[in-house]
Amino acid sequence: MRSSINRPPTPDVDEEPEKEPTLQEIINIKLIESGEKEKLMELLRERLIECGWRDEMKAICRAYARKKGRNNVTVDDLVHVVTPKGRASVPDSVKAELLQRIRSFLTSAAI
Amino acid sequence: MALTRNPSFTNPDPCSHLAEYRQTHGLKGYSSLQAHLRTAPTGRTAIGKLPSLIRRCAFCSLRRGRFYLCLICSTVSCSDHAAAHAGSNPGHDIAVDVDRAELFCCRCADQVYDPDFDIAVMVKQIVKLPESRESSRCRKRRANPVNFKDGVLTEAGLGAGRAALLHTPPLKDHFLSDRHGREFCCRGRRRTRRWGMVSGELPCLACDVAGVFSEVFSGARRPYSPAQFLYSWWQHSSDLAGYEQQDAHEFFISMLDRIHEKEQPDLQNRGAGDCHCIAHRVFSGVLRSDVTCSVCGFTSTTYDPCVDLSLDLEPCNGIKSNDNSRISTLMGCLDLFTRPEKLGSDQKLYCQHCEVRQDSVKQMSIRKLPYVLCFHVKRFEHSLIRRTSKKIDQNLQFPFSLDMMPYLSSSIIRNRFGNRIFAFQGDESDMSSEFSSEFEVFAVITHSGRLESGHYVTYLRLRDQWYRCDDAWITQVTEGVVRASQVYMMYYLQKHGK
């Protein structure tokens, strides 16, 4: 049998190039390291509870679990069902507030 | 363990993978995990190693979503790759959700529950519980409750309390429909004898209460003087009789006691909690007290019946810092009442698990709501240093409509322990489903003046109109007047719903 002479070179397993971190990743890491991400998460949680978003999500999950039967539902199922509805129903004021906080963090962290 | 259990509070059976893990590793994994748990000030417990290291899937380097830390080899996987990790490493089935400190079975791809795991997490959480600043201040104040003395004649304290009781709808219904059965009351020989009593025979207080009710609601417009009732009551409470001045709360408790005593022999009951006398049917609720050992996490739960709730006044924080007026609310006081409290080292309680006295955390909640809720505001402050007591003249804001749901045991325990399973073990039927948790205020007893001398006034709310009952004078008032006064006792009636 003839071996193909145009065979691509065997990739060296050890030579995985370190991917350049994207801007998003850099920001994420800076947010976490300064502790700002945790503060933002807490703020977000508070706002979403205040406006009733969490109760809505709870009701959706409950209805879904009731429909499918308690023992036929997994965490993954619920996450997949609830995530699109949740993302769509976050109030604009909450989005605006958090965006503002992130912006001011970025200017102060001089990225 | 109760024989019948509400299914929503039953401990789910462990999956086969969890059972296998427990057999092989026991509690070692849980205890070594404890060292890495970190509780945020808000109460959320998570794995606290360097976050940028942890939140990254070993397979796909994803940094978003849920991450699971394998209990055996500490590999972190995202939800998509958790199954792959378990597949390629047999026995590595059980992992912990990094952000929530909850167990996850990678093979079942679902959350699983183990009471021992939850206890391990809770022990760590308790140690981090912030010491409530109020509890250390309040401890100096919590000496002997001092009573209010009242106004002109002895009657005012009684009058105020009685006015509230007279307008308690279930009591009113009971006595007006002659449930007490005056005609047949064994002590009711009053028809033939008015004031002359054979020595040793006490007049029946309940008969006299019934008498008061029928006179008051007879529709006759003449002023009514409950002299017979007063005489009766003095006979029963000789320690409180005379021209001494009375405290409204004491009066209320003593009235309920007397009614209970009168009715109890006729009814079969097993104790105050199950008593079916009218006083307990209306006012009796059940309180739950959870005491958790700070060392081993073992929680001991006790249930006690109660006829009212005595609340400490919420220490004021003005809403605006430049506003010197002190504003506290009923909800704030209820929050204080149900807050987990670290007991001081002088109050170590015996832990059945450790078998010694340990530091503990105590939390109160309401297991069963009464039909009529009576709140008693502790407006006295006793200074041990100066050995004096004084009255706290703080305005307490209270809602006309009150939802008690957040203070029920089911809500309180769920908020404190989240999804932790063990908290509900052994809990019997969900008692909150029997009654509605929404209440409406119908009477308020206010006090003005000082500890040694002051005056009680009752405000009654009938068909959305407030009336001020000041001894013999009844006037219509606006709700603003009621809100501006200093409430001492508040009566709420359950809204009809179910």
mmCIF file of C-alpha atoms in Angstrom, chain A residues 25 28-29 32-33 38 42 45 70 73-76 79, chain B residues 7 38 40 42 44 51-52 63 66 79 108-111:
data_model
loop_
_atom_site.group_PDB
_atom_site.id
_atom_site.type_symbol
_atom_site.label_atom_id
_atom_site.label_comp_id
_atom_site.label_asym_id
_atom_site.label_seq_id
_atom_site.Cartn_x
_atom_site.Cartn_y
_atom_site.Cartn_z
ATOM 1 C CA GLU A 25 -11.949 36.717 29.725
ATOM 2 C CA ASN A 28 -13.994 38.447 33.893
ATOM 3 C CA ILE A 29 -10.776 37.550 35.669
ATOM 4 C CA ILE A 32 -13.375 38.060 40.092
ATOM 5 C CA GLU A 33 -9.985 38.885 41.511
ATOM 6 C CA GLU A 38 -19.345 38.816 43.918
ATOM 7 C CA GLU A 42 -25.329 40.014 45.247
ATOM 8 C CA ARG A 45 -29.823 38.770 43.276
ATOM 9 C CA ARG A 70 -41.719 15.001 40.490
ATOM 10 C CA VAL A 73 -37.301 16.024 36.360
ATOM 11 C CA THR A 74 -33.583 16.749 36.699
ATOM 12 C CA VAL A 75 -31.738 19.933 37.457
ATOM 13 C CA ASP A 76 -30.556 20.098 33.865
ATOM 14 C CA VAL A 79 -32.178 24.851 33.760
ATOM 15 C CA PRO B 7 -44.863 13.984 50.931
ATOM 16 C CA ARG B 38 -16.743 29.701 52.705
ATOM 17 C CA ALA B 40 -20.646 34.902 52.403
ATOM 18 C CA THR B 42 -25.487 36.965 53.076
ATOM 19 C CA ARG B 44 -24.705 31.667 50.933
ATOM 20 C CA PRO B 51 -12.428 31.432 42.245
ATOM 21 C CA SER B 52 -10.525 31.841 38.982
ATOM 22 C CA ARG B 63 -16.061 29.484 32.513
ATOM 23 C CA ARG B 66 -22.607 25.469 36.986
ATOM 24 C CA SER B 79 -22.617 20.380 33.656
ATOM 25 C CA CYS B 108 -27.759 10.330 37.412
ATOM 26 C CA ALA B 109 -27.057 13.859 36.170
ATOM 27 C CA ASP B 110 -29.196 15.249 38.943
ATOM 28 C CA GLN B 111 -29.033 16.775 42.383
#
